XYZ file of C-alpha atoms in Angstrom:
595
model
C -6.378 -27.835 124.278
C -3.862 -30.425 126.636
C -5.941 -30.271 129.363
C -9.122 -29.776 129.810
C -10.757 -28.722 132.804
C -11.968 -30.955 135.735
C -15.364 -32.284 136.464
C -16.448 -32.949 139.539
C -19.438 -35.596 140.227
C -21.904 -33.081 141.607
C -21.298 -31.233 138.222
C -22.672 -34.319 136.283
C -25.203 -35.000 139.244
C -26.798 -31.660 138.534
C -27.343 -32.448 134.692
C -29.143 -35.296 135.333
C -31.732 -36.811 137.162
C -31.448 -39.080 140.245
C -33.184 -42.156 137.951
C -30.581 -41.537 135.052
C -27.154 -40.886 137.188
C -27.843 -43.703 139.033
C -28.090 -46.277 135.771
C -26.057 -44.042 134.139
C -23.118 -44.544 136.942
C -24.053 -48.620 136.774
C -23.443 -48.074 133.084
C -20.072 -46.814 134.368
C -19.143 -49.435 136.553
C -20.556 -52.517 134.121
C -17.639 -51.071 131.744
C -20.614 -49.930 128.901
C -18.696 -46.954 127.605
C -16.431 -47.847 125.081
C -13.790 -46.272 122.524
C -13.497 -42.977 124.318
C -11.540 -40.435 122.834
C -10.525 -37.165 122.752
C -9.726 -34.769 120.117
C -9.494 -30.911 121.240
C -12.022 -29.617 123.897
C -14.689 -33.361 122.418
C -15.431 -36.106 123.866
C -16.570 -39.069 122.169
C -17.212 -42.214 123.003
C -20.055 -45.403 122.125
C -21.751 -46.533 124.962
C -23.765 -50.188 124.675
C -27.296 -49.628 125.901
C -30.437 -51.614 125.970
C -30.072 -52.030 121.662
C -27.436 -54.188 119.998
C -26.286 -51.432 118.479
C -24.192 -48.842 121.004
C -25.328 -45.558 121.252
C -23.001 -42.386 120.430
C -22.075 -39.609 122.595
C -20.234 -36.365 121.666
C -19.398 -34.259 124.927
C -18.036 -30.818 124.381
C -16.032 -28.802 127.127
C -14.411 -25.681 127.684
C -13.114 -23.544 130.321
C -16.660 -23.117 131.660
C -16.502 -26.951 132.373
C -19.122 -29.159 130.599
C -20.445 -26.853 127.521
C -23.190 -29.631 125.546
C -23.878 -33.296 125.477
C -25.745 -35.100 122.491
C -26.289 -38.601 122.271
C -28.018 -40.884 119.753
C -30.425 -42.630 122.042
C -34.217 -42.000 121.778
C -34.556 -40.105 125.481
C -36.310 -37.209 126.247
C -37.020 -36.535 129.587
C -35.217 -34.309 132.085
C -31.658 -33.657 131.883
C -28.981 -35.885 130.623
C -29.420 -39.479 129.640
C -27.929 -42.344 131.169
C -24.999 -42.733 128.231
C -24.213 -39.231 128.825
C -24.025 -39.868 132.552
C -21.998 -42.631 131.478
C -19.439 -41.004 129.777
C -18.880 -37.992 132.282
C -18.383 -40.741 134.916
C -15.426 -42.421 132.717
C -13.804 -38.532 132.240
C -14.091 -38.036 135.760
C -12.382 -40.911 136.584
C -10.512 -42.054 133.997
C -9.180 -38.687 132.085
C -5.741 -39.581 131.864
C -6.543 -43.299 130.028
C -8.787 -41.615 127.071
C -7.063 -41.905 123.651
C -6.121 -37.816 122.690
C -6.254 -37.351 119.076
C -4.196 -34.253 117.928
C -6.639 -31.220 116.786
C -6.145 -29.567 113.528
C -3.909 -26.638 114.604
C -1.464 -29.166 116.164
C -1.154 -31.163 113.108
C -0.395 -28.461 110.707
C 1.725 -26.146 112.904
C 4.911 -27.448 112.055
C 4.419 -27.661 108.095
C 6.537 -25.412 106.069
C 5.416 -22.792 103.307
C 5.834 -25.020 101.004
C 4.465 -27.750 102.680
C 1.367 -26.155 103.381
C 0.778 -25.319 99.448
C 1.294 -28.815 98.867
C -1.452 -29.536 101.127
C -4.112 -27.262 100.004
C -3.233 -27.389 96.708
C -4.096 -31.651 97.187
C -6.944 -30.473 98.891
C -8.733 -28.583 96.133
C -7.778 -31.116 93.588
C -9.587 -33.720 95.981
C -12.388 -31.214 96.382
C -12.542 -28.744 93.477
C -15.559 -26.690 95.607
C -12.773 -25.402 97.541
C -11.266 -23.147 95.507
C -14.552 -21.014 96.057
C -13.804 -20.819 99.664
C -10.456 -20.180 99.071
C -11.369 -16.617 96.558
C -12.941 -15.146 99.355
C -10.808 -15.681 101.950
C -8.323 -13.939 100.182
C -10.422 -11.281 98.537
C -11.008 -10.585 102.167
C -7.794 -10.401 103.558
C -7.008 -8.335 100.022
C -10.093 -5.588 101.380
C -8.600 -6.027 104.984
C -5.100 -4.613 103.438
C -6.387 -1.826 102.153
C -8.781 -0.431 105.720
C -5.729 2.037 106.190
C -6.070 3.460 103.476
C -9.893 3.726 103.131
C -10.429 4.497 106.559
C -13.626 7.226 105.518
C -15.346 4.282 103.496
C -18.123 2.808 105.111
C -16.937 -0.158 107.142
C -17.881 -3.801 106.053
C -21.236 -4.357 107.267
C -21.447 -6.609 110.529
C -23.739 -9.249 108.881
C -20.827 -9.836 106.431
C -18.605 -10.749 109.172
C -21.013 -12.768 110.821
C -21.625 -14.196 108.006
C -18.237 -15.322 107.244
C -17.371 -16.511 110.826
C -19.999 -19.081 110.493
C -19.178 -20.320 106.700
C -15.508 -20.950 108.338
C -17.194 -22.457 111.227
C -19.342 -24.870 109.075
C -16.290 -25.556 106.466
C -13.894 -26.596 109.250
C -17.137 -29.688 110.208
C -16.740 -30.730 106.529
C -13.486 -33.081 107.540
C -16.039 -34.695 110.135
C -18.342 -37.295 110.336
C -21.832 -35.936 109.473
C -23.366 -37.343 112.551
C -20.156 -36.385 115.118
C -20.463 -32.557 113.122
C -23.848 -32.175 113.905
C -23.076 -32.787 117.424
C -20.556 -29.809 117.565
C -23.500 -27.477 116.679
C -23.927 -24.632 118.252
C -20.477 -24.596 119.203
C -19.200 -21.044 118.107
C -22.468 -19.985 117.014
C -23.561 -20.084 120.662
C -21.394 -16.798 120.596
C -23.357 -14.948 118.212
C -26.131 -16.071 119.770
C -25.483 -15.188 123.090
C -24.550 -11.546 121.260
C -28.071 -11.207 120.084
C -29.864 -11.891 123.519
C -27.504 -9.902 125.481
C -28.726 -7.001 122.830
C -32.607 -8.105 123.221
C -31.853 -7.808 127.168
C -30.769 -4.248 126.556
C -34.413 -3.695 124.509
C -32.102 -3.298 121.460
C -34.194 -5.549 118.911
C -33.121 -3.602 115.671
C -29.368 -4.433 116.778
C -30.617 -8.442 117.783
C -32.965 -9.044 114.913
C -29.863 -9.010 111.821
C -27.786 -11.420 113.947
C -29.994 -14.236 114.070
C -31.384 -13.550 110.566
C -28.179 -14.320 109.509
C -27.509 -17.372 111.854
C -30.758 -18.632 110.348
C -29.834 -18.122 106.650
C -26.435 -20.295 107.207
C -27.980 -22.402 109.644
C -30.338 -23.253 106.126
C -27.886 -24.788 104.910
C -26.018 -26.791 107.087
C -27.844 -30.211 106.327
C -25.782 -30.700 103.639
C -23.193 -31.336 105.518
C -24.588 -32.736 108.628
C -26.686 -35.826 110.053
C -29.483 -34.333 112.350
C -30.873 -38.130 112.152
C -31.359 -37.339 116.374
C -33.052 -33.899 115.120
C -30.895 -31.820 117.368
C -29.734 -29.015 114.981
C -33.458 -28.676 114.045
C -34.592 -28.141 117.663
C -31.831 -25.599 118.248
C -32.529 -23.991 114.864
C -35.835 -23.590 116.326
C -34.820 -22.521 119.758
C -33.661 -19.360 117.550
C -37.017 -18.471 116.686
C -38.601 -17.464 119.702
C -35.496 -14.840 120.315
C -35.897 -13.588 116.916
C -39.428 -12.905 117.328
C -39.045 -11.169 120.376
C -36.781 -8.829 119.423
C -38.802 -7.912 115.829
C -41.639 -6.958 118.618
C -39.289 -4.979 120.425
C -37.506 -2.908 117.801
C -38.704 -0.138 115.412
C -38.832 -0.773 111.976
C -39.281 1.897 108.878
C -41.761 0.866 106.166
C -39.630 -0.155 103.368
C -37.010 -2.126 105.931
C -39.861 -3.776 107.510
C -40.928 -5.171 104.294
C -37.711 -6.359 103.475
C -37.810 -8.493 106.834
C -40.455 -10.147 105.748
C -39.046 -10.402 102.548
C -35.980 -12.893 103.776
C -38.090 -14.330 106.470
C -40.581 -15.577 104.050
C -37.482 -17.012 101.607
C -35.724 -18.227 105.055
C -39.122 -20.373 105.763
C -39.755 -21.974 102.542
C -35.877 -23.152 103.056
C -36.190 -24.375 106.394
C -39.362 -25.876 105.999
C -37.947 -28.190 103.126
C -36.368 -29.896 106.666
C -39.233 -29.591 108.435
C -38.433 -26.768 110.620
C -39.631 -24.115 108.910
C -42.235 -23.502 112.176
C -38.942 -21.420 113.722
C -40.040 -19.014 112.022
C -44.514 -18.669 112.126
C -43.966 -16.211 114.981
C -41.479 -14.094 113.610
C -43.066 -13.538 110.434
C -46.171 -12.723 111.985
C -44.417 -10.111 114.035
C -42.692 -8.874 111.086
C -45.896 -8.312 109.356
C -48.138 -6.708 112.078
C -45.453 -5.866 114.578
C -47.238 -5.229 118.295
C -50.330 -6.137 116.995
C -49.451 -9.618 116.296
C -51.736 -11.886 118.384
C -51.129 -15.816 119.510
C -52.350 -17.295 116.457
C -49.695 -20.103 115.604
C -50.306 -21.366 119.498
C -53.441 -23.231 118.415
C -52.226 -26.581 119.345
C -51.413 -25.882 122.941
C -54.673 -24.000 123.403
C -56.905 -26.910 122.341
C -54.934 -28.822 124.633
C -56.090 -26.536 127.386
C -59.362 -26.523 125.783
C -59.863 -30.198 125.616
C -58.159 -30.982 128.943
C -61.706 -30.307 130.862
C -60.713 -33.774 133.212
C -57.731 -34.355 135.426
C -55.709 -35.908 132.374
C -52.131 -36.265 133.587
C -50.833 -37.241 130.028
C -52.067 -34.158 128.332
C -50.922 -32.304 131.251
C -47.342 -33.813 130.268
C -47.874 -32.867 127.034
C -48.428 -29.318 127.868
C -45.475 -28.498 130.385
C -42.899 -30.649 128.263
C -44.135 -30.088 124.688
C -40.556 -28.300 123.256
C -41.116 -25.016 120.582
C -44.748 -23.807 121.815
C -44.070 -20.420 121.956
C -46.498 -17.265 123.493
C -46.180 -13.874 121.562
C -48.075 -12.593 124.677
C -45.045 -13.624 126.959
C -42.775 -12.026 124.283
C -44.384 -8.402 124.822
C -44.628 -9.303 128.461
C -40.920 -9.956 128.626
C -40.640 -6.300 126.367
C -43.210 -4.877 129.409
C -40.910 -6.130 132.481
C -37.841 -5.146 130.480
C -39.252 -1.243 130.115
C -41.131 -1.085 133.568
C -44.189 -0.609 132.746
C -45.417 -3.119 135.149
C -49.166 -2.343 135.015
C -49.380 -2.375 131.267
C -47.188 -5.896 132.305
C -50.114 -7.188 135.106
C -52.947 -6.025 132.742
C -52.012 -7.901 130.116
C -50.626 -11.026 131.549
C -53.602 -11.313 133.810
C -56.258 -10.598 129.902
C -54.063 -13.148 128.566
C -53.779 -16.187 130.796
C -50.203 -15.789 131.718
C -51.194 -16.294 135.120
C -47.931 -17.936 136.473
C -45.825 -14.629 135.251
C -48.027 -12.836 137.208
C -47.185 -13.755 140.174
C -43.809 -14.397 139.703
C -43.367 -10.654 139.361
C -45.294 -9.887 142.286
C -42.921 -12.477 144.476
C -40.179 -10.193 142.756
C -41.431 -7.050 144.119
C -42.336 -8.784 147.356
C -45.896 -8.261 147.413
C -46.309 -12.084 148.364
C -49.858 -12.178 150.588
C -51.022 -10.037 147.265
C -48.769 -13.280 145.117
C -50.574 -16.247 147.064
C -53.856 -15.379 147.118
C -53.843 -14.152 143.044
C -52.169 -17.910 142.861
C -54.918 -19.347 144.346
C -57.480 -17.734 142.426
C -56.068 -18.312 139.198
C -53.825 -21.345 138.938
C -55.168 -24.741 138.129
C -52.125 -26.248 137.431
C -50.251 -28.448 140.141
C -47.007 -27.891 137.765
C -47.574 -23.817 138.186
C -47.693 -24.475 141.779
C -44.631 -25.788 142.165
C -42.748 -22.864 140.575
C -44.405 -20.561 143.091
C -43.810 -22.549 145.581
C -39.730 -23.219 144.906
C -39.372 -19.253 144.322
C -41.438 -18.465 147.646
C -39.228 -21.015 149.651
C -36.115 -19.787 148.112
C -36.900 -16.306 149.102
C -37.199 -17.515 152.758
C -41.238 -17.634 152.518
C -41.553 -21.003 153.213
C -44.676 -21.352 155.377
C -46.112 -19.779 152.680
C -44.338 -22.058 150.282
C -45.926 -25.264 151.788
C -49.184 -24.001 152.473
C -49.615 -22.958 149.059
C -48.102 -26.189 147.823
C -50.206 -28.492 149.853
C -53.230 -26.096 148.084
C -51.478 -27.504 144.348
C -51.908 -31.401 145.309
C -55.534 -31.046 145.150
C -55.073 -29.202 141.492
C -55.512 -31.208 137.996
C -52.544 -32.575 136.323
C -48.810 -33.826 136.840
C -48.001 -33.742 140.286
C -45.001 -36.000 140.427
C -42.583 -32.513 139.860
C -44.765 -30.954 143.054
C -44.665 -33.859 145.035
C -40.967 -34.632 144.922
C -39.896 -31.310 145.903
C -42.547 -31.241 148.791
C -41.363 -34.539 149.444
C -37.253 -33.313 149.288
C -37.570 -29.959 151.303
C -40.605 -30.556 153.812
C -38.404 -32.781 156.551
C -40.368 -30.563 158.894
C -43.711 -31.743 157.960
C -43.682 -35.449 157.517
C -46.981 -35.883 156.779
C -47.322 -33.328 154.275
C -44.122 -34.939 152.574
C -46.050 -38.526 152.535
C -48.804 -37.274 151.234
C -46.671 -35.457 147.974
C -44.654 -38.254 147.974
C -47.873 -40.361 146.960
C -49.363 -38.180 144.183
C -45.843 -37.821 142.432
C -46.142 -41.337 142.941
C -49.293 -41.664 141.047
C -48.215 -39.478 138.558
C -44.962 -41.199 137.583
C -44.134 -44.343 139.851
C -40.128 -45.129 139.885
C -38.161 -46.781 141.894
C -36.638 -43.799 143.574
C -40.333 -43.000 144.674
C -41.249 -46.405 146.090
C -38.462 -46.253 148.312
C -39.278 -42.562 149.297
C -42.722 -43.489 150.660
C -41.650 -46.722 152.673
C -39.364 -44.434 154.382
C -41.618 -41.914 155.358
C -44.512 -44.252 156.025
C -42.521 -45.795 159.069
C -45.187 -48.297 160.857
C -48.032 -47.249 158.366
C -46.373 -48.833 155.268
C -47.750 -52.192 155.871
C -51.333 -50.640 155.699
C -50.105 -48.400 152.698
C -47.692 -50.795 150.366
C -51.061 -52.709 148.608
C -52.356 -48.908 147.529
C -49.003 -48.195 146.113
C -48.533 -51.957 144.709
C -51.843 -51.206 142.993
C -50.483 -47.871 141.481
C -47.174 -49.283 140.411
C -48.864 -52.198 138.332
C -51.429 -49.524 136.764
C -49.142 -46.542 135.962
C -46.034 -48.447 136.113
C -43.867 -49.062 133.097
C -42.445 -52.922 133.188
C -38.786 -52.039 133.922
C -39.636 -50.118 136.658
C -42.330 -52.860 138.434
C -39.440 -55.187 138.034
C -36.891 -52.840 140.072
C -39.475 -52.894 143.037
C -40.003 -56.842 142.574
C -36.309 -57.111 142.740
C -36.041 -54.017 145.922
C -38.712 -56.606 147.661
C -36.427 -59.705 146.759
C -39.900 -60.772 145.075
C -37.182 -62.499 142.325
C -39.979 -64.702 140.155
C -42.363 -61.947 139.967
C -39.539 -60.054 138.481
C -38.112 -62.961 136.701
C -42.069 -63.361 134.988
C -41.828 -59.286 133.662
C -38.714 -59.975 132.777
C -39.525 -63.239 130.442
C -42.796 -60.892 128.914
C -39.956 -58.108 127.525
C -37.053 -59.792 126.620
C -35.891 -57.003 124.513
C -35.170 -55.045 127.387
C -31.515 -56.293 127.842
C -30.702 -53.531 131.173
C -33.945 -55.227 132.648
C -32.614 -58.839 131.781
C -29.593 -58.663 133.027
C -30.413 -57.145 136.154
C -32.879 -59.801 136.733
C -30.641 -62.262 135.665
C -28.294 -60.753 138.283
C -30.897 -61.842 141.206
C -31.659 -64.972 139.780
C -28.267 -66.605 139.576
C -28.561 -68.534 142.899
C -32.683 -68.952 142.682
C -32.742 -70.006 138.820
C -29.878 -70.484 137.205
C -31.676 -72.386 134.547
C -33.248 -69.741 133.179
C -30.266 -67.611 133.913
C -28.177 -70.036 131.916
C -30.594 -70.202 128.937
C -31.501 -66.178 128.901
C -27.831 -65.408 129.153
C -26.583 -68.060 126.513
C -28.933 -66.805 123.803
C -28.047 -63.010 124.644
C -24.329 -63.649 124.234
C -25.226 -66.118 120.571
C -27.137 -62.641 119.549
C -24.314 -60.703 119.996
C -21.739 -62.691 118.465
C -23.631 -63.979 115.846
C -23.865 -59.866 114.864
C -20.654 -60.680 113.702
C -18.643 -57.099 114.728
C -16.059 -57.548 117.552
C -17.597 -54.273 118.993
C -20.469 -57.121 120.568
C -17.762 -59.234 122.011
C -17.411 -57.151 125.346
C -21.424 -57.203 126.080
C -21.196 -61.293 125.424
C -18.550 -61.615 127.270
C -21.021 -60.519 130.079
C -23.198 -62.780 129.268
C -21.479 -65.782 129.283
C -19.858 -64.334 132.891
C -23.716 -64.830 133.925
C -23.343 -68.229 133.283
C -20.733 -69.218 134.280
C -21.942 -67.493 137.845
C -24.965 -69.665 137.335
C -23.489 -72.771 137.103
C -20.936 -72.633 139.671
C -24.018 -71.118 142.423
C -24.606 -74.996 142.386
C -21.111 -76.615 142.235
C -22.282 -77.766 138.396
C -18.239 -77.755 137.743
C -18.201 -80.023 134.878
C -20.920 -78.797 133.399
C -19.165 -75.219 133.341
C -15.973 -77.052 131.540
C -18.287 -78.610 128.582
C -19.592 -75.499 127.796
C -16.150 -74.062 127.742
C -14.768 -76.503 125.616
C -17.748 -76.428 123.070
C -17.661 -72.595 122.989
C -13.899 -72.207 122.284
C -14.292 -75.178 118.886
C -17.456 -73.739 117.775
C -15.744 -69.756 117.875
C -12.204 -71.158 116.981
C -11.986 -68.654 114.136
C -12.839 -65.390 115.829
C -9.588 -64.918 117.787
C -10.466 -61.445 119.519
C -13.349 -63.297 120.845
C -11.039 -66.112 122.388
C -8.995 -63.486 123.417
C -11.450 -61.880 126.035
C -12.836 -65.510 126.457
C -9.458 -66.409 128.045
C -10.141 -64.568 131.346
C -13.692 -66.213 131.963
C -11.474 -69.768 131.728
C -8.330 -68.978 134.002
C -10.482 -68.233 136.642
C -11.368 -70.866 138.490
């Protein structure tokens, strides 16, 4: 692939959230991503975070634009990380200055016959496994020569193909590095999968269910060649299962093939689980086994949650909307229900079973929405519910009911920073309802972003309101983000103080040490200097551009004060005691022509 297609900036807005584009495009502009390359339709590149060590990111795209993003840093809220964010911004901008690696098929499609022989033959002598893969390839393309011939045989069965197309798939990631070739999962299996849904769509389980019983079986064994260290070919090996149960509930099975389901699902489990992701499967088998009868038993965890959440507990309330893999067999037959039109078997059995927020999201599909708000408001307790009401009301063009019915969810138990911010985003009309949201998504998660929000709308009542949102901020807030405010205020020593308490926060350091040059460069100097002696005492010239940063800090800090000379001395002692790392002179060489 020569070109790849463009990105624009609202494409990478939309993947993240405001909080991580904007560090994410700081990121950018610091110069944080480094070695970016390109090699086909990926993207890689390291980008240095708040660790010493930089994180990885592995962007995939295709004609579609951006396809999937993984990168190796711990986050796992909404949307894209900051790295990623990172990244996207370089491509954007800086496409034609990547590094392009040749792909495969461009390297070998000039090689000769013989050339090629030469090649594979070194190749299996390297790796004597081959020559497995190699047998049934061509015993393959042997049975493929003879189809003319044979054309009343029964045709190859379609799990066989499958089957094959994913072995080739997996084979082609063994020339990568485990980590990078765990990133390029799903790739091409996304197409299989994709196949499967579009046949559970058309209530064709029995056609679904031997597709991703397959994907599962090969997806087994794909640790052996890949480093899910960031766990994401386990959580999309379980994203499988929900599917897969679905469409056992859906389809018809005889006797004998039913027990030979549950046959391979048992042997697929006990091979998954030896990753710790056999749970993909607890649903599925329990569908195999009792079919429509199958009740919610593996969702224990979520309903003692429920259970146990008698108070307004925010953080269990988290727990509960973000929580990945908890899947409902009851939405599964509802989902079978809607899909058939039987709507009041659908209503009688979402409304026996909890699945209250289905319930009236089908009734806002049929338009009954006076019948949709007040069922909401009888059975909802859940701010977070609310808010998907509400957004689906106001983007039908309901939104007086939208807002009243929102306003109703800020007075419900639980998370309301999602409610608030979209009350707070799409009520301009209703200022004081927006405040008000504004405030409880507040209290549920303060940020920056937030903070800002409410001195806006408060106008000439902030004064009164800033020590009630102070308050919340030091309560709920985390210490970056109390910093950001200090900093937003110009309150630079009260930032300076958080900043001193969690010095292994290096984004938060060097922000504050950003503020402080002119109002303490001494502590600027002495932060920054033993930042940039961490990073090249690590010893790896991958370090030097971060210290080099650094040492820019102090050099800002000691010029703030005309404190010349003392800028030279420090010079001169860093350039005898580093004499022998030249790269590091190198970059050091622009800090001293400047003047």
């Amino acid at each position: 692939m020569d070109k790849l297609p463009a990105i624009t900036v609202k494409d990478i807005s939309k993947l993240a959230s405001v909080e991580s584009y904007g560090r994410g495009e700081d990121y950018y502009h610091n110069g944080n991503v480094l070695d970016m390359q390109r090699r086909g339709n990926v993207v890689s590149a390291e980008v240095q975070g708040s660790q010493y060590e930089p994180y990885s990111v592995v962007v995939e795209l295709g004609t579609q634009g951006i396809i999937s993003t993984n990168c190796s840093c711990p986050y796992d809220g909404g949307g894209i990380c900051k790295h990623i964010v990172a990244v996207l911004l370089t491509y954007f901008h800086e496409a034609e200055e990547i590094v392009v690696y040749p792909e495969p098929a461009e390297i070998l499609r000039d090689l000769g016959r013989e050339e090629l022989y030469r090649l594979l033959m070194g190749l299996i002598e390297a790796h004597p496994k081959l020559i497995e893969w190699v047998e049934t390839r061509v015993k393959t393309k042997a049975r493929k020569s003879q189809s003319k011939k044979q054309k009343k045989e029964k045709p190859q069965p379609q799990e066989e193909s499958i089957r094959h197309r994913i072995r080739d798939f997996f084979y082609s990631l063994r020339h990568m590095h485990p980590y990078y070739a765990a990133a390029r999962i799903p790739g091409p299996l996304a197409e299989i999968e994709n196949q499967a849904r579009i046949f559970l769509e058309k209530d064709d389980g029995k056609r679904a269910v031997p597709l991703l019983v397959v994907l599962l079986e090969e997806l087994s064994k794909v640790f052996e060649i890949v480093n899910d260290s960031d766990g994401s070919v386990g959580d999309y090996i379980i994203s499988l299962g929900t599917p897969l149960a679905e469409a056992i509930l859906s389809a018809e099975f005889e006797a004998e093939d039913r027990e030979e389901l549950v046959s391979r699902l048992n042997k697929l489990y006990k091979a998954l689980n030896d990753y710790g992701v056999g749970e993909a499967l607890e649903i599925a088998i329990q569908a195999a086994n009792k079919g429509w009868q199958a009740q919610c038993e593996v969702n224990k965890e979520k309903d003692q949650l429920k259970a146990f959440d008698e108070e307004d507990t925010e953080e269990d309330d988290w727990m509960l909307e973000y929580a990945p893999h908890t899947p409902d067999i009851h939405k599964m037959k509802l989902n079978i229900l809607e899909r058939r039109g039987k709507l009041d078997e659908f209503f009688q059995l979402a409304s026996q079973t909890g699945n209250h927020l289905l319930y009236v999201l089908k009734l806002i599909g049929l338009h009954r929405i006076d019948e949709a708000v007040s069922y909401a408001q009888q059975h909802l307790d859940r701010a977070v519910d609310v808010y998907s009401i509400a957004k689906k009301l106001h983007e039908k063009g309901f939104s007086k009911q939208a807002f009243t019915l929102a306003e109703w969810g800020l007075s419900l138990a639980g998370e309301k920073y999602t409610l608030g911010n979209w009350i707070g985003e799409v009520g301009e009309t209703a200022p004081s309802l927006a405040l008000k949201a504004r405030v409880e998504a507040f209290r549920s998660l303060p940020t920056l972003e937030g903070y800002q929000a409410i001195s806006l709308l408060a106008g000439k009542e902030w004064d009164a309101l800033k020590p009630q949102i102070t308050e919340i901020l030091k309560k709920k807030g985390d210490p970056e983000t109390l910093a950001e405010v200090y900093l937003c205020e110009n309150q630079i020593y009260d930032a300076l103080r958080i900043a001193e308490k969690d010095k292994a926060n290096d984004e938060l350091l060097a922000k504050v040490a950003d503020a402080a040059i002119t109002v303490e460069p001494e502590w600027v100097i002495r932060i920054a200097g033993k930042q940039a002696d961490d990073l090249i005492g690590r010893k790896k010239s991958k370090y030097y551009e971060a210290a080099i940063c650094w040492i820019t800090k102090i050099k800002q800090a000691y010029m703030s004060n005309n404190r010349q000379k003392e800028w030279k001395a420090y010079l001169t002692h860093f350039k005898i005691q580093h004499k022998s790392k030249r790269s590091l002179l190198k970059k050091f060489e622009s800090l001293e022509k400047e003047r």
